[in-house]
PDB file of C-alpha atoms in Angstrom:
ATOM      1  CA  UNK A   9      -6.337  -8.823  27.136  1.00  0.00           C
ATOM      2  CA  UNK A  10      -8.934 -10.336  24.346  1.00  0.00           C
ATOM      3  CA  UNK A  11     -10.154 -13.643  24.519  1.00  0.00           C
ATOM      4  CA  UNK A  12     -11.550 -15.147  22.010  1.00  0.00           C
ATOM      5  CA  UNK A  13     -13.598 -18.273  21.855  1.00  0.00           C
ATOM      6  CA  UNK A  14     -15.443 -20.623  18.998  1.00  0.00           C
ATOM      7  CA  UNK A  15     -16.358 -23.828  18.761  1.00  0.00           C
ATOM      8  CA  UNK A  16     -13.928 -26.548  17.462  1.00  0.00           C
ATOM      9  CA  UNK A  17     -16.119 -28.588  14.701  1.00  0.00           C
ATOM     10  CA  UNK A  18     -18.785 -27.887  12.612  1.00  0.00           C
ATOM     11  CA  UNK A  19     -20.100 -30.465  10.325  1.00  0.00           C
ATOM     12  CA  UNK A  20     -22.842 -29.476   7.150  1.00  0.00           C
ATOM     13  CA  UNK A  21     -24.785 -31.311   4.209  1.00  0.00           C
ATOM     14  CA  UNK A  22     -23.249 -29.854   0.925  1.00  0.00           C
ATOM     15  CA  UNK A  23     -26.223 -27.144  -0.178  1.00  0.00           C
ATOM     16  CA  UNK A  24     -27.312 -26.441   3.903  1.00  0.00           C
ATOM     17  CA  UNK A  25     -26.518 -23.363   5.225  1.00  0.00           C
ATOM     18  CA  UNK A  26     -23.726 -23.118   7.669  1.00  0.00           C
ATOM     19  CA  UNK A  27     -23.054 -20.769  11.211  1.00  0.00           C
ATOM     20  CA  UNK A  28     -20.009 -20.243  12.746  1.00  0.00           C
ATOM     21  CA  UNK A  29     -19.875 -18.597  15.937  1.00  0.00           C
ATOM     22  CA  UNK A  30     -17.167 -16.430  17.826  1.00  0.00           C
ATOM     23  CA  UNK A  31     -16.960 -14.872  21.027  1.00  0.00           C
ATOM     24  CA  UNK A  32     -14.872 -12.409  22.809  1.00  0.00           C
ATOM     25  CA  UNK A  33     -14.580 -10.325  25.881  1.00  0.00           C
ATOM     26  CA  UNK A  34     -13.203  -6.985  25.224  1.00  0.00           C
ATOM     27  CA  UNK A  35     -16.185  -4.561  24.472  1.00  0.00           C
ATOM     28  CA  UNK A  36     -13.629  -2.461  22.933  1.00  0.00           C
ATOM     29  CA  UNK A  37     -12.914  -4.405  19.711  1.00  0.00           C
ATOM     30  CA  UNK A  38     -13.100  -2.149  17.244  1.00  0.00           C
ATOM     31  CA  UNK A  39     -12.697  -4.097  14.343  1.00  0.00           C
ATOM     32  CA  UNK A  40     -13.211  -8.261  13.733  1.00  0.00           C
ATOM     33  CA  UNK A  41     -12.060 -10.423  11.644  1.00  0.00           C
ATOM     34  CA  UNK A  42     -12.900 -13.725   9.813  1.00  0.00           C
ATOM     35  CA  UNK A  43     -10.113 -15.983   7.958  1.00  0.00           C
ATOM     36  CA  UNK A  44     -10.202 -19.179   5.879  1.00  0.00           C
ATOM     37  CA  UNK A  45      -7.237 -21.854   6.389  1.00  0.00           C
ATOM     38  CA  UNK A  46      -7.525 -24.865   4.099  1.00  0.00           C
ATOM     39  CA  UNK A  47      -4.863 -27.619   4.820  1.00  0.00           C
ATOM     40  CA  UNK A  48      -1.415 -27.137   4.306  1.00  0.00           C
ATOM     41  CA  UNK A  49      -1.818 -23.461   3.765  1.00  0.00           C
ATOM     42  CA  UNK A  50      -1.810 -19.812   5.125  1.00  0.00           C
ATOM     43  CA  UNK A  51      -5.018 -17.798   6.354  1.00  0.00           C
ATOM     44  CA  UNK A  52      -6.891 -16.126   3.456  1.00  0.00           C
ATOM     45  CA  UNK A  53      -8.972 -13.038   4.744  1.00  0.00           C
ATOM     46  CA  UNK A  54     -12.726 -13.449   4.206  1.00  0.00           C
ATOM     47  CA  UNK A  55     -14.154 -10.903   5.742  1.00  0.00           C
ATOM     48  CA  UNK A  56     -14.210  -8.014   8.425  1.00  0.00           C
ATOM     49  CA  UNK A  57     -16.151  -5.623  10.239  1.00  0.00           C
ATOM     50  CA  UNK A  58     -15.693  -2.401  12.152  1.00  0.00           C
ATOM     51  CA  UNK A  59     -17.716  -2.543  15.873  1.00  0.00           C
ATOM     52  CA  UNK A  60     -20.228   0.520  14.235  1.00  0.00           C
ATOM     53  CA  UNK A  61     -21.845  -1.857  12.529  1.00  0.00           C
ATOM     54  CA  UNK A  62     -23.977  -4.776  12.639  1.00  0.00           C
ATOM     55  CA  UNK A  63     -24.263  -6.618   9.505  1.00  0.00           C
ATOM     56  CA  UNK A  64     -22.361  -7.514   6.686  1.00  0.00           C
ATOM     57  CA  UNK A  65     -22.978  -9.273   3.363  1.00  0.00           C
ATOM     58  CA  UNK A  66     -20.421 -10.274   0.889  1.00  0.00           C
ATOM     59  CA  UNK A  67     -21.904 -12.802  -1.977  1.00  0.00           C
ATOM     60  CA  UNK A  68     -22.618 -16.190   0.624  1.00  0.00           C
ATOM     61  CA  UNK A  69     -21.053 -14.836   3.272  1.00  0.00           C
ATOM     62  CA  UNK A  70     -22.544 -12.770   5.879  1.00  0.00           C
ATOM     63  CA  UNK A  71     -21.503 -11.446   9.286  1.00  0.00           C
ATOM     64  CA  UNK A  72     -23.619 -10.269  12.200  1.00  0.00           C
ATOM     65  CA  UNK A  73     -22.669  -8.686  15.025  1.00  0.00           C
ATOM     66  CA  UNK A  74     -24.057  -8.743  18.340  1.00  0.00           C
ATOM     67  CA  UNK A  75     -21.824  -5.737  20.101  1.00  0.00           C
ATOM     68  CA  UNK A  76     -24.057  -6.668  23.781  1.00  0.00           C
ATOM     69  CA  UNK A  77     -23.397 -10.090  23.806  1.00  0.00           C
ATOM     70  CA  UNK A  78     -19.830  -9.806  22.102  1.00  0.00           C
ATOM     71  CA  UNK A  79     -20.893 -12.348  19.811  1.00  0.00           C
ATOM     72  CA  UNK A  80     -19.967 -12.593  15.816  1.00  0.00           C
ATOM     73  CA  UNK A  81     -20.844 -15.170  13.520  1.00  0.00           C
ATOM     74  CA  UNK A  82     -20.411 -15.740   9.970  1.00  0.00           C
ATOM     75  CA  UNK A  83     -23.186 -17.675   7.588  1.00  0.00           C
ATOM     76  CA  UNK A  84     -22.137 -19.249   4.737  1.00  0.00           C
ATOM     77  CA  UNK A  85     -25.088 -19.923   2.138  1.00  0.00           C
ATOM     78  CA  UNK A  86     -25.045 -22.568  -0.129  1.00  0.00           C
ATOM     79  CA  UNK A  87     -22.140 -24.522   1.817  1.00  0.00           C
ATOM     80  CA  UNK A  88     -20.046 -26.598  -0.682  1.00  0.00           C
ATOM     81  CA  UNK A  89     -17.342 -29.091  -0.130  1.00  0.00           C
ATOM     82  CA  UNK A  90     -15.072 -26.258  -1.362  1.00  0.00           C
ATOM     83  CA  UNK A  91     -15.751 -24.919   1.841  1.00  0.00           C
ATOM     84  CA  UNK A  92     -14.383 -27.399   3.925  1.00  0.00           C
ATOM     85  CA  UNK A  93     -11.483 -25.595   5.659  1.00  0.00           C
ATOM     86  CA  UNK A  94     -10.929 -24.253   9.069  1.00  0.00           C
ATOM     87  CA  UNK A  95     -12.270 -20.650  10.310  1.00  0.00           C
ATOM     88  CA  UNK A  96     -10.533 -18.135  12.761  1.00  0.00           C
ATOM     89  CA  UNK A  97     -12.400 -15.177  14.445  1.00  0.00           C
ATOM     90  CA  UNK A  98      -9.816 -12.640  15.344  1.00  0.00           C
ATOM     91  CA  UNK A  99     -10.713  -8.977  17.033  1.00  0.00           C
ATOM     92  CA  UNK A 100      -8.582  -6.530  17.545  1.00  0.00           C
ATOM     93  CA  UNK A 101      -9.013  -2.964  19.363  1.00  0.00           C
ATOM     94  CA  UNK A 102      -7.247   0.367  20.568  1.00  0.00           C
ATOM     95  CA  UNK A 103      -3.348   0.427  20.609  1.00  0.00           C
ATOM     96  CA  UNK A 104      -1.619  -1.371  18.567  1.00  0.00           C
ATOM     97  CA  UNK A 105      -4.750  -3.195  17.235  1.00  0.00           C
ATOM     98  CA  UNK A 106      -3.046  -6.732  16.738  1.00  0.00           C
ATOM     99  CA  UNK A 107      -5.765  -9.326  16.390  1.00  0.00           C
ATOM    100  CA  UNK A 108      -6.499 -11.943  19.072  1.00  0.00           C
ATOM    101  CA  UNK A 109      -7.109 -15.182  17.543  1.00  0.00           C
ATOM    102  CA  UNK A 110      -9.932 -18.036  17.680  1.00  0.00           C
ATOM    103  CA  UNK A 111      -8.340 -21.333  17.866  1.00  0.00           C
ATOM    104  CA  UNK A 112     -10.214 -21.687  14.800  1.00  0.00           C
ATOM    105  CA  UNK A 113     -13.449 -24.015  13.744  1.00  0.00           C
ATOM    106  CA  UNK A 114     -13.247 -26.804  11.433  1.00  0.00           C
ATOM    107  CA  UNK A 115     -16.137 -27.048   8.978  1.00  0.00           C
ATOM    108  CA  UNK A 116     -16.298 -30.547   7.193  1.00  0.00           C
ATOM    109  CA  UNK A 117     -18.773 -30.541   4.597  1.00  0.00           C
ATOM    110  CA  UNK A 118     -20.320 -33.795   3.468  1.00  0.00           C
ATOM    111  CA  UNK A 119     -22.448 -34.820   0.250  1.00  0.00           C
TER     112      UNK A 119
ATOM    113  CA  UNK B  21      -3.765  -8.277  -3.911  1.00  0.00           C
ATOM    114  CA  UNK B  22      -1.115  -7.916  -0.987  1.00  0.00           C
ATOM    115  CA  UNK B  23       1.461 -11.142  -1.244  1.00  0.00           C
ATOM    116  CA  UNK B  24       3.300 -12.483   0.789  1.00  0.00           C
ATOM    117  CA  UNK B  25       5.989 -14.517   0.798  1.00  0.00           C
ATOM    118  CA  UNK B  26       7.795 -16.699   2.494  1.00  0.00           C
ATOM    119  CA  UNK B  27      10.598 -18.565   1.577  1.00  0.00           C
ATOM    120  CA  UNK B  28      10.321 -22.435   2.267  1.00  0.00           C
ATOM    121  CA  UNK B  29       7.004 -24.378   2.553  1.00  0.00           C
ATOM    122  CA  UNK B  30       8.691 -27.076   3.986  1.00  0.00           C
ATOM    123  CA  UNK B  31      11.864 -27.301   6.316  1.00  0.00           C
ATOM    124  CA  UNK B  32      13.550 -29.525   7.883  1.00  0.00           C
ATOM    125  CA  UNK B  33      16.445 -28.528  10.669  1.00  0.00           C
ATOM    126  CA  UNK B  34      18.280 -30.350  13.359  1.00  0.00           C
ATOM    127  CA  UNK B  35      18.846 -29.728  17.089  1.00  0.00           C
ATOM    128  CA  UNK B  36      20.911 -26.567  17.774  1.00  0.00           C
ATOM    129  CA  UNK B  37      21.339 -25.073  13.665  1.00  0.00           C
ATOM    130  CA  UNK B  38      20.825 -21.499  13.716  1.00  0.00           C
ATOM    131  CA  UNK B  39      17.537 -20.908  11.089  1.00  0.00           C
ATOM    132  CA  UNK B  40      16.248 -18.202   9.029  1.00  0.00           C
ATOM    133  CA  UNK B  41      12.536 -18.181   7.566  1.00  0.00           C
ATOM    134  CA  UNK B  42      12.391 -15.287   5.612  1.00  0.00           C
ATOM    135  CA  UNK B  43       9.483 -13.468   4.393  1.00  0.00           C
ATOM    136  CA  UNK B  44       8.875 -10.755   1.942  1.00  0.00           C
ATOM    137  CA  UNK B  45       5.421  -8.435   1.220  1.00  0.00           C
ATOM    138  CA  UNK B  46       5.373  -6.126  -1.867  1.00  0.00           C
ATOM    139  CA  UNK B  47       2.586  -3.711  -0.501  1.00  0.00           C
ATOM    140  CA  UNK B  48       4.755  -1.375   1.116  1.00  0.00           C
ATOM    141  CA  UNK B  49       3.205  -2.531   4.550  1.00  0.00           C
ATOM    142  CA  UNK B  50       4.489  -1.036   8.000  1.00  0.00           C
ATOM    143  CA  UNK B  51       3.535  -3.751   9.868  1.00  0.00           C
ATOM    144  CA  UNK B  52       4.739  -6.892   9.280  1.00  0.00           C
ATOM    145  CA  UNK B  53       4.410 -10.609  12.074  1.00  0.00           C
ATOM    146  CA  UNK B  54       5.342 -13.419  12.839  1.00  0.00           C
ATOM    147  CA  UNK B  55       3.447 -16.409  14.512  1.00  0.00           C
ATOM    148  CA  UNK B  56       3.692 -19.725  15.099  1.00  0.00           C
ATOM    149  CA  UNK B  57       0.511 -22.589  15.025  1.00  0.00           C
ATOM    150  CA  UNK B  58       0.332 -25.444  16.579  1.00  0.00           C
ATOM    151  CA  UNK B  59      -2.743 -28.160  17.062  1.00  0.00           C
ATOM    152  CA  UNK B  60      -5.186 -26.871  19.365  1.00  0.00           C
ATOM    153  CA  UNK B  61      -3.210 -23.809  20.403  1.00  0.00           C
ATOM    154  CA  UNK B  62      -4.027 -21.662  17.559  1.00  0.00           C
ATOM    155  CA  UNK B  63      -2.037 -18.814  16.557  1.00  0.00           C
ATOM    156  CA  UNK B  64       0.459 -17.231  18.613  1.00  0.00           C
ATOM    157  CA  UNK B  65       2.155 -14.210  18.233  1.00  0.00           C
ATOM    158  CA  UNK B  66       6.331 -14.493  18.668  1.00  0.00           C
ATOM    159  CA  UNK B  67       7.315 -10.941  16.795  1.00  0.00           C
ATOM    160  CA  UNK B  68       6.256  -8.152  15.297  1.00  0.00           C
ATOM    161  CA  UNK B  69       7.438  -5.046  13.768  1.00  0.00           C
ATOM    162  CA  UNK B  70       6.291  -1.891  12.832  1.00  0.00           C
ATOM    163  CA  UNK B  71       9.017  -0.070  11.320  1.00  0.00           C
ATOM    164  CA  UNK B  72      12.357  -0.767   9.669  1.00  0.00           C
ATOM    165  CA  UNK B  73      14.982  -1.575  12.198  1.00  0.00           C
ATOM    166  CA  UNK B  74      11.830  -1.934  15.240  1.00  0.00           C
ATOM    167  CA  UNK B  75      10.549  -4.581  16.746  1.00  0.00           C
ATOM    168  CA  UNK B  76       8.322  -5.878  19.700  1.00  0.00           C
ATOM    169  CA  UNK B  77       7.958  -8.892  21.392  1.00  0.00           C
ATOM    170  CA  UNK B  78       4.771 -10.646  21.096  1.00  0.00           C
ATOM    171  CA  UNK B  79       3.328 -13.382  23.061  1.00  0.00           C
ATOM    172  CA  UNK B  80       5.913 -16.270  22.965  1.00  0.00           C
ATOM    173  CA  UNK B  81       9.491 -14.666  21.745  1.00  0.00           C
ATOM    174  CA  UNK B  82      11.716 -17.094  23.557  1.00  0.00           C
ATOM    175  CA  UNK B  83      13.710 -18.582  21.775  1.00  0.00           C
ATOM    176  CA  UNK B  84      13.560 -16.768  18.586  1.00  0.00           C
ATOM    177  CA  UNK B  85      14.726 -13.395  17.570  1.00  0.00           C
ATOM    178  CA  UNK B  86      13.945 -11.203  14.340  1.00  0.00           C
ATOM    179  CA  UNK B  87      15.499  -8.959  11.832  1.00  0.00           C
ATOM    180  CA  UNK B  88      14.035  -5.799   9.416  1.00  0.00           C
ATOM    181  CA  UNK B  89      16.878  -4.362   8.029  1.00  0.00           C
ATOM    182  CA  UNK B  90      14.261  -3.772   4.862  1.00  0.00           C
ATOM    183  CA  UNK B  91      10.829  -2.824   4.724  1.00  0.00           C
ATOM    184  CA  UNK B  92       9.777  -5.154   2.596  1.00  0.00           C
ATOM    185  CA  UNK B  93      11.399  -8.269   4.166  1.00  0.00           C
ATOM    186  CA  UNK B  94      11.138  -9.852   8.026  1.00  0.00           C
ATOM    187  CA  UNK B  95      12.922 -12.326   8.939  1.00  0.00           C
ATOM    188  CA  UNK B  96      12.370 -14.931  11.981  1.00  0.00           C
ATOM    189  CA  UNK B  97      15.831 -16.723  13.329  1.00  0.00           C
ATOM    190  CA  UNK B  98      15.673 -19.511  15.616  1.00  0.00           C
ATOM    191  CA  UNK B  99      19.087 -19.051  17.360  1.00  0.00           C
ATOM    192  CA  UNK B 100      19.664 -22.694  18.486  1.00  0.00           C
ATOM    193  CA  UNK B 101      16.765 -24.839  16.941  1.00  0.00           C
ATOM    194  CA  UNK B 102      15.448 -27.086  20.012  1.00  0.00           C
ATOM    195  CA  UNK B 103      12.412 -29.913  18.876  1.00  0.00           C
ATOM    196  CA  UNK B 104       9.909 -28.202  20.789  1.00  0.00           C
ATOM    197  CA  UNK B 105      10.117 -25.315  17.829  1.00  0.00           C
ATOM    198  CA  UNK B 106       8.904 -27.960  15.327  1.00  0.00           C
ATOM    199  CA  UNK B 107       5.450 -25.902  13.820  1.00  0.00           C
ATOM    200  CA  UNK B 108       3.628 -24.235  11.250  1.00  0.00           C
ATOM    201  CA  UNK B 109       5.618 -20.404  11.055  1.00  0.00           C
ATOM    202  CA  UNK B 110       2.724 -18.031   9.459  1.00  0.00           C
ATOM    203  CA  UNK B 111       4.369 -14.234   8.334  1.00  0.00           C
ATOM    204  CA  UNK B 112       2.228 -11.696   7.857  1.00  0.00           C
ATOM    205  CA  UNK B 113       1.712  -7.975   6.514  1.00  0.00           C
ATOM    206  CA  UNK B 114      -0.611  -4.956   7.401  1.00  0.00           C
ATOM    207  CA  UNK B 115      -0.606  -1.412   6.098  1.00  0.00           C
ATOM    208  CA  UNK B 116      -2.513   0.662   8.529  1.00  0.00           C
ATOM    209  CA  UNK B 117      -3.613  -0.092  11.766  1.00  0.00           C
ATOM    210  CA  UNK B 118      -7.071  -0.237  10.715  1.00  0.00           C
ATOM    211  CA  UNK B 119      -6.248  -2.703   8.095  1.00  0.00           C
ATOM    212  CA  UNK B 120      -6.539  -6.203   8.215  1.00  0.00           C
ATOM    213  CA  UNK B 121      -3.394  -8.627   8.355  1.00  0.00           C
ATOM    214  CA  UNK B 122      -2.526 -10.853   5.441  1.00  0.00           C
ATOM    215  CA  UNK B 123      -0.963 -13.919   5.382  1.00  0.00           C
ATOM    216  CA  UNK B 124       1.799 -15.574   3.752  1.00  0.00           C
ATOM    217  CA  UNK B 125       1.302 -19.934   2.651  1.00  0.00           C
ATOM    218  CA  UNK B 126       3.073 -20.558   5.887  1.00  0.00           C
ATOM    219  CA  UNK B 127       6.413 -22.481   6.481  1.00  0.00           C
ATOM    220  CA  UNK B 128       6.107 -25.993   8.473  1.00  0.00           C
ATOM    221  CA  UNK B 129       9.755 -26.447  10.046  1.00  0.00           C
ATOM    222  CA  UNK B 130      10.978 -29.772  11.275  1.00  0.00           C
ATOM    223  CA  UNK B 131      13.521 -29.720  14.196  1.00  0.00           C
ATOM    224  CA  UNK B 132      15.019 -33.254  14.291  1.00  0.00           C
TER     225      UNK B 132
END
């Protein structure tokens, strides 16, 4: 099945850009996924993108995806302490395309 | 905006009660999960269901069983709490396959 693999801390200056990275190992994800946990709460969706593509931008965010490598990332521009929160890749392919979870990066954002 | 629901943000059980986290989406979703999270484990899937009345087994189901007897509402029953179920429960909803999964606030449960 998917694997999927990030790093476990990431820590920015308040106004620096920041890079998340995400890895997985079925070629066949079709579509992948990037959520935002803050503490105490549920995952809110950020962003997604289907495997026929290899960019997208939404406002600070934007995703790139390398389909070779099976690498995703996300940038966020701008970071602010707002930001601070953990971050879950997830990809999902054929079937019953259920998403296969990151164990999620914190980002800690300091002034 | 999809929502979801779920019932208790905060729970607290003891060893062997019979427990019910309920959750509720009003989008009309098919699909709807269940997963548990736990420090350095991420998320794992225990349930899920894709139709009223059906359900599959996910990753970790031991333990726990599930009910759709509605399509708007899932619920998760431990049968016998044990401690080693004391985690974050995370529902969730998706229309389409192709569709993304949303999230409910999550429900941290206690098992003393």
């Amino acid at each position: 099945g998917e694997d999927v693999e990030q790093s476990l801390f990431l820590s920015v200056r308040e106004g620096d850009s920041s890079v998340i990275n995400c890895t997985y190992t079925d070629s066949s994800s079709t579509y992948l996924y990037w959520y935002k946990q803050e503490p105490g709460a549920g995952l809110q969706l950020l962003t997604y993108i289907f495997s026929n593509m290899d960019m997208k931008q939404d406002q600070r965010l934007t995703v790139l995806l390398n389909k070779k490598d099976k690498h995703l990332s996300l940038r966020i521009a701008d970071t602010q302490t707002g930001d601070s929160a953990i971050y879950f890749c997830a990809g999902a392919s054929g079937g019953s395309y259920i998403p296969t979870f990151g164990r999620g990066t914190s980002l800690i954002v300091h002034p | 905006d999809v929502k979801v629901t779920q019932s208790s943000r905060y729970l607290v059980k003891r060893t062997g009660e019979k427990v019910f986290l309920e959750c509720v989406q009003d989008m009309d979703h098919e699909n709807m999960f269940w997963y548990r999270q736990d420090p350095g484990l991420g998320l794992r899937l225990i349930y899920f269901s894709y139709d009223v009345k059906m359900k599959e087994k996910g990753d970790i189901p031991e333990g726990y069983s599930v009910s759709r007897e509605k399509k708007e509402r899932f619920s998760l029953i431990l049968e016998s709490a044990s401690t080693n179920q004391t985690s974050m429960y995370l529902c969730a909803s998706r229309g389409q396959e192709n569709q993304p999964q949303h999230f409910g606030d999550g429900t941290r449960l206690s098992i003393l």
